[in-house]
Amino acid sequence: MDGTPGYSDSKEAHVRRMRRIEGQVRGITKMIEADKYCIDVLTQVSAVNKALEAVALNLLDEHLTHCVTDAVSEGGEVADEKIKEASAAIARLVRS
Amino acid sequence: MDGTPGYSDSKEAHVRRMRRIEGQVRGITKMIEADKYCIDVLTQVSAVNKALEAVALNLLDEHLTHCVTDAVSEGGEVADEKIKEASAAIARLVRS
Amino acid sequence: MDGTPGYSDSKEAHVRRMRRIEGQVRGITKMIEADKYCIDVLTQVSAVNKALEAVALNLLDEHLTHCVTDAVSEGGEVADEKIKEASAAIARLVRS
Amino acid sequence: MDGTPGYSDSKEAHVRRMRRIEGQVRGITKMIEADKYCIDVLTQVSAVNKALEAVALNLLDEHLTHCVTDAVSEGGEVADEKIKEASAAIARLVRS
């Protein structure tokens, strides 16, 4: 494995999504500064959570498709560690 | 009710937290641009999710404490609507 | 407040839903005993999670509508405690 | 792949956990029948959600370790489909 991340094919799309999320987060900060109604702020927070979740699930799919697949093809401890690492990342995501 | 949001007492704290989250989100964008390892990016995404969740739960507590309480004291349809609205916001949060 | 839970009007509906969930959980146990495919078992686990979430959100809405509303009408410490308690329950739900 | 599920090594442990969850769910039904306080019922629902999550994450780890690894070793479409399937199961879990 040459250190190229699993998401490199869709890197630009991820950067675009993250920039959009950055804008949404800045928007929430401004809503709070402008004393906007709590429920409207909460609605935006839930929207950002959903957007982040979508980014994470894409990254995870690409990680399984490339990094985990390469490691499994290599076999042995490299594969075991890569799977353990992926499972821990999935657990953090499920629990966040 | 004079339109002051329930979170106004802790507005500065919320703004500080959201600015920090903004920085974390920008950090994730930079990690992706710098081809950082998928799992490290995913770890940061889970951290931002957790931070956003904490902001949302605080906002919700303050909304119940002030806005919902004021509406219930007023009674009638105002109270019913405010509770329905809060329950819908809680559902969005649980499902995001 | 006379100790009647907020959900008493829809108690039968809750019992029916919980019985159905009980059957779903028993079904998952049987799938595992019958060596069913992992993904099919996981699909059922996600379905039970969703069903439980719906029960919880209904219970919460009824709690806000009755118990929290009664406590707020009573005012003082009773109201403050009831809101703190509801917020803590919401946090547990969001984080489960 | 001989159709043995990835979790077969820990099948008994999964069955025990699911039986315990079954008992917890039955306990919630009884609490509702006995008009127990909403918040206490909600606390138990969150506990069952957490227990189910733990079962799901274990099943997923074992699925990646055995089923996905075997499919990747086989390569080709079998591997691609198995990864797509796992990613979809992870998404359902994250969103449930």
GROMACS .gro file of C-alpha atoms in nm:
model
  384
    1MET     CA    1   0.000   0.000   0.000
    2ASP     CA    2   0.148   0.333  -0.112
    3GLY     CA    3  -0.018   0.557   0.152
    4THR     CA    4  -0.278   0.694  -0.091
    5PRO     CA    5  -0.599   0.717   0.114
    6GLY     CA    6  -0.901   0.514   0.008
    7TYR     CA    7  -1.096   0.831  -0.067
    8SER     CA    8  -0.847   0.978  -0.313
    9ASP     CA    9  -1.070   0.911  -0.616
   10SER     CA   10  -1.346   1.127  -0.465
   11LYS     CA   11  -1.125   1.371  -0.276
   12GLU     CA   12  -1.261   1.681  -0.447
   13ALA     CA   13  -1.620   1.580  -0.371
   14HIS     CA   14  -1.532   1.532  -0.004
   15VAL     CA   15  -1.357   1.870   0.011
   16ARG     CA   16  -1.662   2.038  -0.146
   17ARG     CA   17  -1.899   1.871   0.104
   18MET     CA   18  -1.678   1.965   0.397
   19ARG     CA   19  -1.661   2.329   0.278
   20ARG     CA   20  -2.042   2.332   0.258
   21ILE     CA   21  -2.061   2.190   0.612
   22GLU     CA   22  -1.814   2.457   0.724
   23GLY     CA   23  -2.053   2.720   0.585
   24GLN     CA   24  -2.349   2.557   0.763
   25VAL     CA   25  -2.160   2.559   1.092
   26ARG     CA   26  -2.069   2.926   1.045
   27GLY     CA   27  -2.437   2.988   0.970
   28ILE     CA   28  -2.535   2.835   1.304
   29THR     CA   29  -2.285   3.056   1.485
   30LYS     CA   30  -2.442   3.361   1.320
   31MET     CA   31  -2.794   3.244   1.408
   32ILE     CA   32  -2.694   3.226   1.774
   33GLU     CA   33  -2.526   3.567   1.758
   34ALA     CA   34  -2.848   3.705   1.606
   35ASP     CA   35  -3.063   3.552   1.883
   36LYS     CA   36  -3.249   3.330   1.642
   37TYR     CA   37  -3.518   3.100   1.785
   38CYS     CA   38  -3.378   2.790   1.959
   39ILE     CA   39  -3.575   2.540   1.749
   40ASP     CA   40  -3.450   2.694   1.422
   41VAL     CA   41  -3.091   2.667   1.548
   42LEU     CA   42  -3.153   2.305   1.654
   43THR     CA   43  -3.292   2.223   1.311
   44GLN     CA   44  -2.966   2.342   1.153
   45VAL     CA   45  -2.756   2.144   1.402
   46SER     CA   46  -2.945   1.825   1.310
   47ALA     CA   47  -2.888   1.904   0.940
   48VAL     CA   48  -2.511   1.940   0.994
   49ASN     CA   49  -2.508   1.611   1.187
   50LYS     CA   50  -2.676   1.437   0.894
   51ALA     CA   51  -2.433   1.592   0.643
   52LEU     CA   52  -2.132   1.484   0.851
   53GLU     CA   53  -2.278   1.134   0.881
   54ALA     CA   54  -2.301   1.109   0.501
   55VAL     CA   55  -1.936   1.215   0.463
   56ALA     CA   56  -1.830   0.960   0.725
   57LEU     CA   57  -2.023   0.674   0.563
   58ASN     CA   58  -1.868   0.756   0.224
   59LEU     CA   59  -1.518   0.767   0.371
   60LEU     CA   60  -1.583   0.435   0.547
   61ASP     CA   61  -1.707   0.267   0.230
   62GLU     CA   62  -1.399   0.385   0.039
   63HIS     CA   63  -1.175   0.273   0.324
   64LEU     CA   64  -1.327  -0.077   0.314
   65THR     CA   65  -1.310  -0.085  -0.065
   66HIS     CA   66  -0.945   0.016  -0.091
   67CYS     CA   67  -0.742   0.012   0.230
   68VAL     CA   68  -0.909  -0.289   0.398
   69THR     CA   69  -0.924  -0.483   0.072
   70ASP     CA   70  -0.551  -0.420   0.004
   71ALA     CA   71  -0.463  -0.524   0.360
   72VAL     CA   72  -0.674  -0.841   0.338
   73SER     CA   73  -0.504  -0.929   0.009
   74GLU     CA   74  -0.172  -0.887   0.188
   75GLY     CA   75  -0.309  -1.112   0.465
   76GLY     CA   76  -0.164  -1.194   0.810
   77GLU     CA   77  -0.140  -0.936   1.090
   78VAL     CA   78  -0.173  -0.643   0.849
   79ALA     CA   79  -0.523  -0.762   0.758
   80ASP     CA   80  -0.629  -0.837   1.118
   81GLU     CA   81  -0.516  -0.494   1.238
   82LYS     CA   82  -0.687  -0.315   0.951
   83ILE     CA   83  -1.019  -0.488   1.029
   84LYS     CA   84  -0.991  -0.419   1.402
   85GLU     CA   85  -0.918  -0.053   1.319
   86ALA     CA   86  -1.220  -0.031   1.084
   87SER     CA   87  -1.449  -0.191   1.343
   88ALA     CA   88  -1.334   0.061   1.606
   89ALA     CA   89  -1.403   0.350   1.366
   90ILE     CA   90  -1.751   0.208   1.294
   91ALA     CA   91  -1.818   0.183   1.669
   92ARG     CA   92  -1.715   0.548   1.724
   93LEU     CA   93  -1.944   0.653   1.441
   94VAL     CA   94  -2.240   0.450   1.566
   95ARG     CA   95  -2.192   0.594   1.916
   96SER     CA   96  -2.138   0.955   1.815
   97MET     CA   97  -4.267   3.605   2.574
   98ASP     CA   98  -4.042   3.883   2.442
   99GLY     CA   99  -3.861   3.682   2.170
  100THR     CA  100  -3.541   3.648   2.368
  101PRO     CA  101  -3.418   3.294   2.296
  102GLY     CA  102  -3.391   3.048   2.582
  103TYR     CA  103  -3.013   3.029   2.537
  104SER     CA  104  -2.947   3.401   2.576
  105ASP     CA  105  -2.787   3.361   2.922
  106SER     CA  106  -2.521   3.129   2.776
  107LYS     CA  107  -2.503   3.281   2.430
  108GLU     CA  108  -2.131   3.360   2.446
  109ALA     CA  109  -2.050   3.004   2.553
  110HIS     CA  110  -2.250   2.866   2.260
  111VAL     CA  111  -2.075   3.103   2.015
  112ARG     CA  112  -1.733   2.996   2.150
  113ARG     CA  113  -1.823   2.626   2.112
  114MET     CA  114  -1.955   2.675   1.760
  115ARG     CA  115  -1.638   2.865   1.661
  116ARG     CA  116  -1.432   2.575   1.793
  117ILE     CA  117  -1.646   2.330   1.593
  118GLU     CA  118  -1.596   2.550   1.287
  119GLY     CA  119  -1.219   2.514   1.337
  120GLN     CA  120  -1.252   2.136   1.373
  121VAL     CA  121  -1.453   2.115   1.051
  122ARG     CA  122  -1.193   2.327   0.870
  123GLY     CA  123  -0.930   2.093   1.012
  124ILE     CA  124  -1.107   1.792   0.859
  125THR     CA  125  -1.118   1.965   0.520
  126LYS     CA  126  -0.742   2.022   0.543
  127MET     CA  127  -0.680   1.659   0.643
  128ILE     CA  128  -0.863   1.542   0.332
  129GLU     CA  129  -0.673   1.792   0.114
  130ALA     CA  130  -0.349   1.659   0.265
  131ASP     CA  131  -0.447   1.294   0.191
  132LYS     CA  132  -0.450   1.203   0.558
  133TYR     CA  133  -0.538   0.844   0.652
  134CYS     CA  134  -0.913   0.767   0.631
  135ILE     CA  135  -0.941   0.644   0.989
  136ASP     CA  136  -0.782   0.961   1.128
  137VAL     CA  137  -1.028   1.172   0.930
  138LEU     CA  138  -1.318   0.954   1.053
  139THR     CA  139  -1.201   0.999   1.413
  140GLN     CA  140  -1.227   1.376   1.372
  141VAL     CA  141  -1.571   1.351   1.212
  142SER     CA  142  -1.698   1.151   1.512
  143ALA     CA  143  -1.547   1.413   1.745
  144VAL     CA  144  -1.732   1.694   1.565
  145ASN     CA  145  -2.057   1.495   1.583
  146LYS     CA  146  -2.013   1.460   1.958
  147ALA     CA  147  -1.937   1.832   2.000
  148LEU     CA  148  -2.246   1.929   1.797
  149GLU     CA  149  -2.458   1.689   2.003
  150ALA     CA  150  -2.345   1.861   2.323
  151VAL     CA  151  -2.438   2.204   2.182
  152ALA     CA  152  -2.779   2.072   2.075
  153LEU     CA  153  -2.855   1.914   2.412
  154ASN     CA  154  -2.764   2.239   2.590
  155LEU     CA  155  -2.983   2.444   2.357
  156LEU     CA  156  -3.268   2.198   2.411
  157ASP     CA  157  -3.237   2.213   2.791
  158GLU     CA  158  -3.243   2.592   2.781
  159HIS     CA  159  -3.539   2.587   2.544
  160LEU     CA  160  -3.735   2.363   2.781
  161THR     CA  161  -3.629   2.573   3.080
  162HIS     CA  162  -3.732   2.907   2.934
  163CYS     CA  163  -3.942   2.899   2.616
  164VAL     CA  164  -4.146   2.585   2.694
  165THR     CA  165  -4.190   2.685   3.058
  166ASP     CA  166  -4.313   3.034   2.961
  167ALA     CA  167  -4.553   2.887   2.705
  168VAL     CA  168  -4.690   2.631   2.954
  169SER     CA  169  -4.743   2.908   3.208
  170GLU     CA  170  -4.940   3.091   2.940
  171GLY     CA  171  -5.136   2.768   2.880
  172GLY     CA  172  -5.383   2.676   2.606
  173GLU     CA  173  -5.279   2.631   2.241
  174VAL     CA  174  -4.955   2.822   2.291
  175ALA     CA  175  -4.839   2.555   2.535
  176ASP     CA  176  -4.956   2.261   2.321
  177GLU     CA  177  -4.779   2.394   2.013
  178LYS     CA  178  -4.458   2.464   2.201
  179ILE     CA  179  -4.449   2.106   2.333
  180LYS     CA  180  -4.524   1.955   1.992
  181GLU     CA  181  -4.246   2.171   1.845
  182ALA     CA  182  -3.998   2.060   2.115
  183SER     CA  183  -4.088   1.692   2.065
  184ALA     CA  184  -4.031   1.726   1.689
  185ALA     CA  185  -3.690   1.886   1.750
  186ILE     CA  186  -3.599   1.603   1.991
  187ALA     CA  187  -3.701   1.346   1.728
  188ARG     CA  188  -3.483   1.514   1.463
  189LEU     CA  189  -3.191   1.512   1.705
  190VAL     CA  190  -3.238   1.147   1.804
  191ARG     CA  191  -3.260   1.049   1.437
  192SER     CA  192  -2.969   1.258   1.312
  193MET     CA  193  -4.988   1.521   4.026
  194ASP     CA  194  -5.155   1.191   4.114
  195GLY     CA  195  -4.877   0.956   3.992
  196THR     CA  196  -5.060   0.861   3.672
  197PRO     CA  197  -4.787   0.841   3.408
  198GLY     CA  198  -4.803   1.077   3.111
  199TYR     CA  199  -4.851   0.782   2.874
  200SER     CA  200  -5.160   0.641   3.044
  201ASP     CA  201  -5.395   0.751   2.763
  202SER     CA  202  -5.197   0.544   2.511
  203LYS     CA  203  -5.085   0.269   2.745
  204GLU     CA  204  -5.241  -0.012   2.544
  205ALA     CA  205  -5.074   0.107   2.225
  206HIS     CA  206  -4.736   0.114   2.401
  207VAL     CA  207  -4.788  -0.237   2.540
  208ARG     CA  208  -4.880  -0.365   2.193
  209ARG     CA  209  -4.570  -0.205   2.039
  210MET     CA  210  -4.344  -0.342   2.311
  211ARG     CA  211  -4.491  -0.692   2.265
  212ARG     CA  212  -4.418  -0.666   1.893
  213ILE     CA  213  -4.061  -0.558   1.970
  214GLU     CA  214  -4.031  -0.853   2.210
  215GLY     CA  215  -4.128  -1.082   1.920
  216GLN     CA  216  -3.872  -0.914   1.692
  217VAL     CA  217  -3.599  -0.963   1.951
  218ARG     CA  218  -3.694  -1.328   1.994
  219GLY     CA  219  -3.684  -1.357   1.614
  220ILE     CA  220  -3.324  -1.228   1.612
  221THR     CA  221  -3.226  -1.484   1.874
  222LYS     CA  222  -3.371  -1.758   1.655
  223MET     CA  223  -3.192  -1.625   1.346
  224ILE     CA  224  -2.861  -1.648   1.531
  225GLU     CA  225  -2.943  -1.998   1.658
  226ALA     CA  226  -3.024  -2.097   1.297
  227ASP     CA  227  -2.690  -1.955   1.170
  228LYS     CA  228  -2.862  -1.698   0.954
  229TYR     CA  229  -2.644  -1.465   0.747
  230CYS     CA  230  -2.485  -1.183   0.953
  231ILE     CA  231  -2.623  -0.902   0.737
  232ASP     CA  232  -2.980  -1.033   0.767
  233VAL     CA  233  -2.943  -1.044   1.147
  234LEU     CA  234  -2.799  -0.690   1.146
  235THR     CA  235  -3.092  -0.566   0.939
  236GLN     CA  236  -3.330  -0.693   1.206
  237VAL     CA  237  -3.126  -0.537   1.486
  238SER     CA  238  -3.146  -0.197   1.312
  239ALA     CA  239  -3.523  -0.245   1.273
  240VAL     CA  240  -3.565  -0.312   1.647
  241ASN     CA  241  -3.354  -0.004   1.727
  242LYS     CA  242  -3.584   0.207   1.512
  243ALA     CA  243  -3.897   0.060   1.673
  244LEU     CA  244  -3.761   0.125   2.024
  245GLU     CA  245  -3.670   0.480   1.923
  246ALA     CA  246  -4.030   0.542   1.814
  247VAL     CA  247  -4.163   0.414   2.148
  248ALA     CA  248  -3.917   0.634   2.336
  249LEU     CA  249  -4.005   0.948   2.139
  250ASN     CA  250  -4.377   0.888   2.201
  251LEU     CA  251  -4.320   0.836   2.574
  252LEU     CA  252  -4.110   1.155   2.584
  253ASP     CA  253  -4.374   1.361   2.404
  254GLU     CA  254  -4.641   1.238   2.646
  255HIS     CA  255  -4.412   1.306   2.941
  256LEU     CA  256  -4.359   1.665   2.825
  257THR     CA  257  -4.730   1.706   2.753
  258HIS     CA  258  -4.851   1.584   3.090
  259CYS     CA  259  -4.588   1.541   3.363
  260VAL     CA  260  -4.364   1.837   3.269
  261THR     CA  261  -4.662   2.060   3.196
  262ASP     CA  262  -4.821   1.978   3.537
  263ALA     CA  263  -4.492   2.040   3.714
  264VAL     CA  264  -4.439   2.373   3.535
  265SER     CA  265  -4.790   2.479   3.630
  266GLU     CA  266  -4.701   2.396   3.989
  267GLY     CA  267  -4.384   2.604   3.945
  268GLY     CA  268  -4.079   2.642   4.172
  269GLU     CA  269  -3.833   2.359   4.237
  270VAL     CA  270  -4.078   2.094   4.119
  271ALA     CA  271  -4.073   2.246   3.771
  272ASP     CA  272  -3.694   2.293   3.762
  273GLU     CA  273  -3.631   1.934   3.865
  274LYS     CA  274  -3.880   1.795   3.616
  275ILE     CA  275  -3.712   1.985   3.330
  276LYS     CA  276  -3.362   1.877   3.437
  277GLU     CA  277  -3.487   1.517   3.453
  278ALA     CA  278  -3.643   1.540   3.104
  279SER     CA  279  -3.324   1.691   2.960
  280ALA     CA  280  -3.118   1.407   3.109
  281ALA     CA  281  -3.354   1.148   2.959
  282ILE     CA  282  -3.329   1.322   2.618
  283ALA     CA  283  -2.948   1.315   2.642
  284ARG     CA  284  -2.948   0.942   2.721
  285LEU     CA  285  -3.173   0.880   2.422
  286VAL     CA  286  -2.964   1.092   2.185
  287ARG     CA  287  -2.648   0.913   2.299
  288SER     CA  288  -2.788   0.559   2.295
  289MET     CA  289  -1.737  -1.981   0.161
  290ASP     CA  290  -1.937  -2.262   0.319
  291GLY     CA  291  -2.232  -2.053   0.450
  292THR     CA  292  -2.113  -2.062   0.812
  293PRO     CA  293  -2.187  -1.713   0.945
  294GLY     CA  294  -1.900  -1.495   1.062
  295TYR     CA  295  -2.032  -1.501   1.420
  296SER     CA  296  -2.037  -1.880   1.457
  297ASP     CA  297  -1.737  -1.884   1.696
  298SER     CA  298  -1.926  -1.660   1.941
  299LYS     CA  299  -2.276  -1.780   1.865
  300GLU     CA  300  -2.356  -1.887   2.221
  301ALA     CA  301  -2.246  -1.550   2.358
  302HIS     CA  302  -2.473  -1.371   2.110
  303VAL     CA  303  -2.768  -1.594   2.198
  304ARG     CA  304  -2.712  -1.526   2.570
  305ARG     CA  305  -2.699  -1.148   2.509
  306MET     CA  306  -3.010  -1.156   2.295
  307ARG     CA  307  -3.198  -1.357   2.561
  308ARG     CA  308  -3.097  -1.096   2.818
  309ILE     CA  309  -3.221  -0.820   2.588
  310GLU     CA  310  -3.545  -1.014   2.543
  311GLY     CA  311  -3.586  -1.011   2.922
  312GLN     CA  312  -3.513  -0.636   2.935
  313VAL     CA  313  -3.777  -0.570   2.668
  314ARG     CA  314  -4.030  -0.782   2.857
  315GLY     CA  315  -3.939  -0.584   3.167
  316ILE     CA  316  -4.023  -0.258   2.988
  317THR     CA  317  -4.360  -0.397   2.883
  318LYS     CA  318  -4.434  -0.483   3.246
  319MET     CA  319  -4.324  -0.138   3.364
  320ILE     CA  320  -4.573   0.021   3.126
  321GLU     CA  321  -4.847  -0.219   3.233
  322ALA     CA  322  -4.770  -0.126   3.595
  323ASP     CA  323  -4.791   0.250   3.519
  324LYS     CA  324  -4.428   0.307   3.610
  325TYR     CA  325  -4.292   0.661   3.581
  326CYS     CA  326  -4.214   0.767   3.221
  327ILE     CA  327  -3.852   0.858   3.289
  328ASP     CA  328  -3.779   0.518   3.446
  329VAL     CA  329  -3.928   0.345   3.140
  330LEU     CA  330  -3.720   0.571   2.910
  331THR     CA  331  -3.405   0.485   3.102
  332GLN     CA  332  -3.466   0.117   3.032
  333VAL     CA  333  -3.536   0.181   2.663
  334SER     CA  334  -3.199   0.361   2.631
  335ALA     CA  335  -3.030   0.068   2.806
  336VAL     CA  336  -3.181  -0.181   2.557
  337ASN     CA  337  -3.071   0.040   2.268
  338LYS     CA  338  -2.715   0.036   2.399
  339ALA     CA  339  -2.721  -0.343   2.447
  340LEU     CA  340  -2.851  -0.397   2.093
  341GLU     CA  341  -2.583  -0.163   1.958
  342ALA     CA  342  -2.313  -0.372   2.126
  343VAL     CA  343  -2.453  -0.693   1.970
  344ALA     CA  344  -2.465  -0.527   1.628
  345LEU     CA  345  -2.107  -0.396   1.649
  346ASN     CA  346  -1.982  -0.743   1.748
  347LEU     CA  347  -2.171  -0.908   1.462
  348LEU     CA  348  -2.029  -0.647   1.222
  349ASP     CA  349  -1.672  -0.700   1.339
  350GLU     CA  350  -1.708  -1.076   1.295
  351HIS     CA  351  -1.866  -1.027   0.954
  352LEU     CA  352  -1.572  -0.812   0.842
  353THR     CA  353  -1.323  -1.055   0.994
  354HIS     CA  354  -1.466  -1.366   0.829
  355CYS     CA  355  -1.721  -1.312   0.553
  356VAL     CA  356  -1.574  -0.993   0.402
  357THR     CA  357  -1.218  -1.122   0.435
  358ASP     CA  358  -1.309  -1.451   0.261
  359ALA     CA  359  -1.487  -1.263  -0.017
  360VAL     CA  360  -1.195  -1.024  -0.066
  361SER     CA  361  -0.956  -1.320  -0.085
  362GLU     CA  362  -1.183  -1.462  -0.356
  363GLY     CA  363  -1.168  -1.120  -0.528
  364GLY     CA  364  -1.369  -0.986  -0.823
  365GLU     CA  365  -1.742  -0.912  -0.805
  366VAL     CA  366  -1.788  -1.131  -0.497
  367ALA     CA  367  -1.560  -0.898  -0.302
  368ASP     CA  368  -1.715  -0.576  -0.438
  369GLU     CA  369  -2.067  -0.691  -0.352
  370LYS     CA  370  -1.968  -0.804  -0.005
  371ILE     CA  371  -1.815  -0.461   0.071
  372LYS     CA  372  -2.115  -0.273  -0.069
  373GLU     CA  373  -2.341  -0.494   0.146
  374ALA     CA  374  -2.132  -0.429   0.459
  375SER     CA  375  -2.131  -0.053   0.395
  376ALA     CA  376  -2.512  -0.054   0.360
  377ALA     CA  377  -2.546  -0.244   0.689
  378ILE     CA  378  -2.313   0.007   0.859
  379ALA     CA  379  -2.524   0.295   0.723
  380ARG     CA  380  -2.845   0.138   0.857
  381LEU     CA  381  -2.682   0.095   1.195
  382VAL     CA  382  -2.548   0.451   1.207
  383ARG     CA  383  -2.889   0.586   1.111
  384SER     CA  384  -3.097   0.368   1.343
   0.00000   0.00000   0.00000
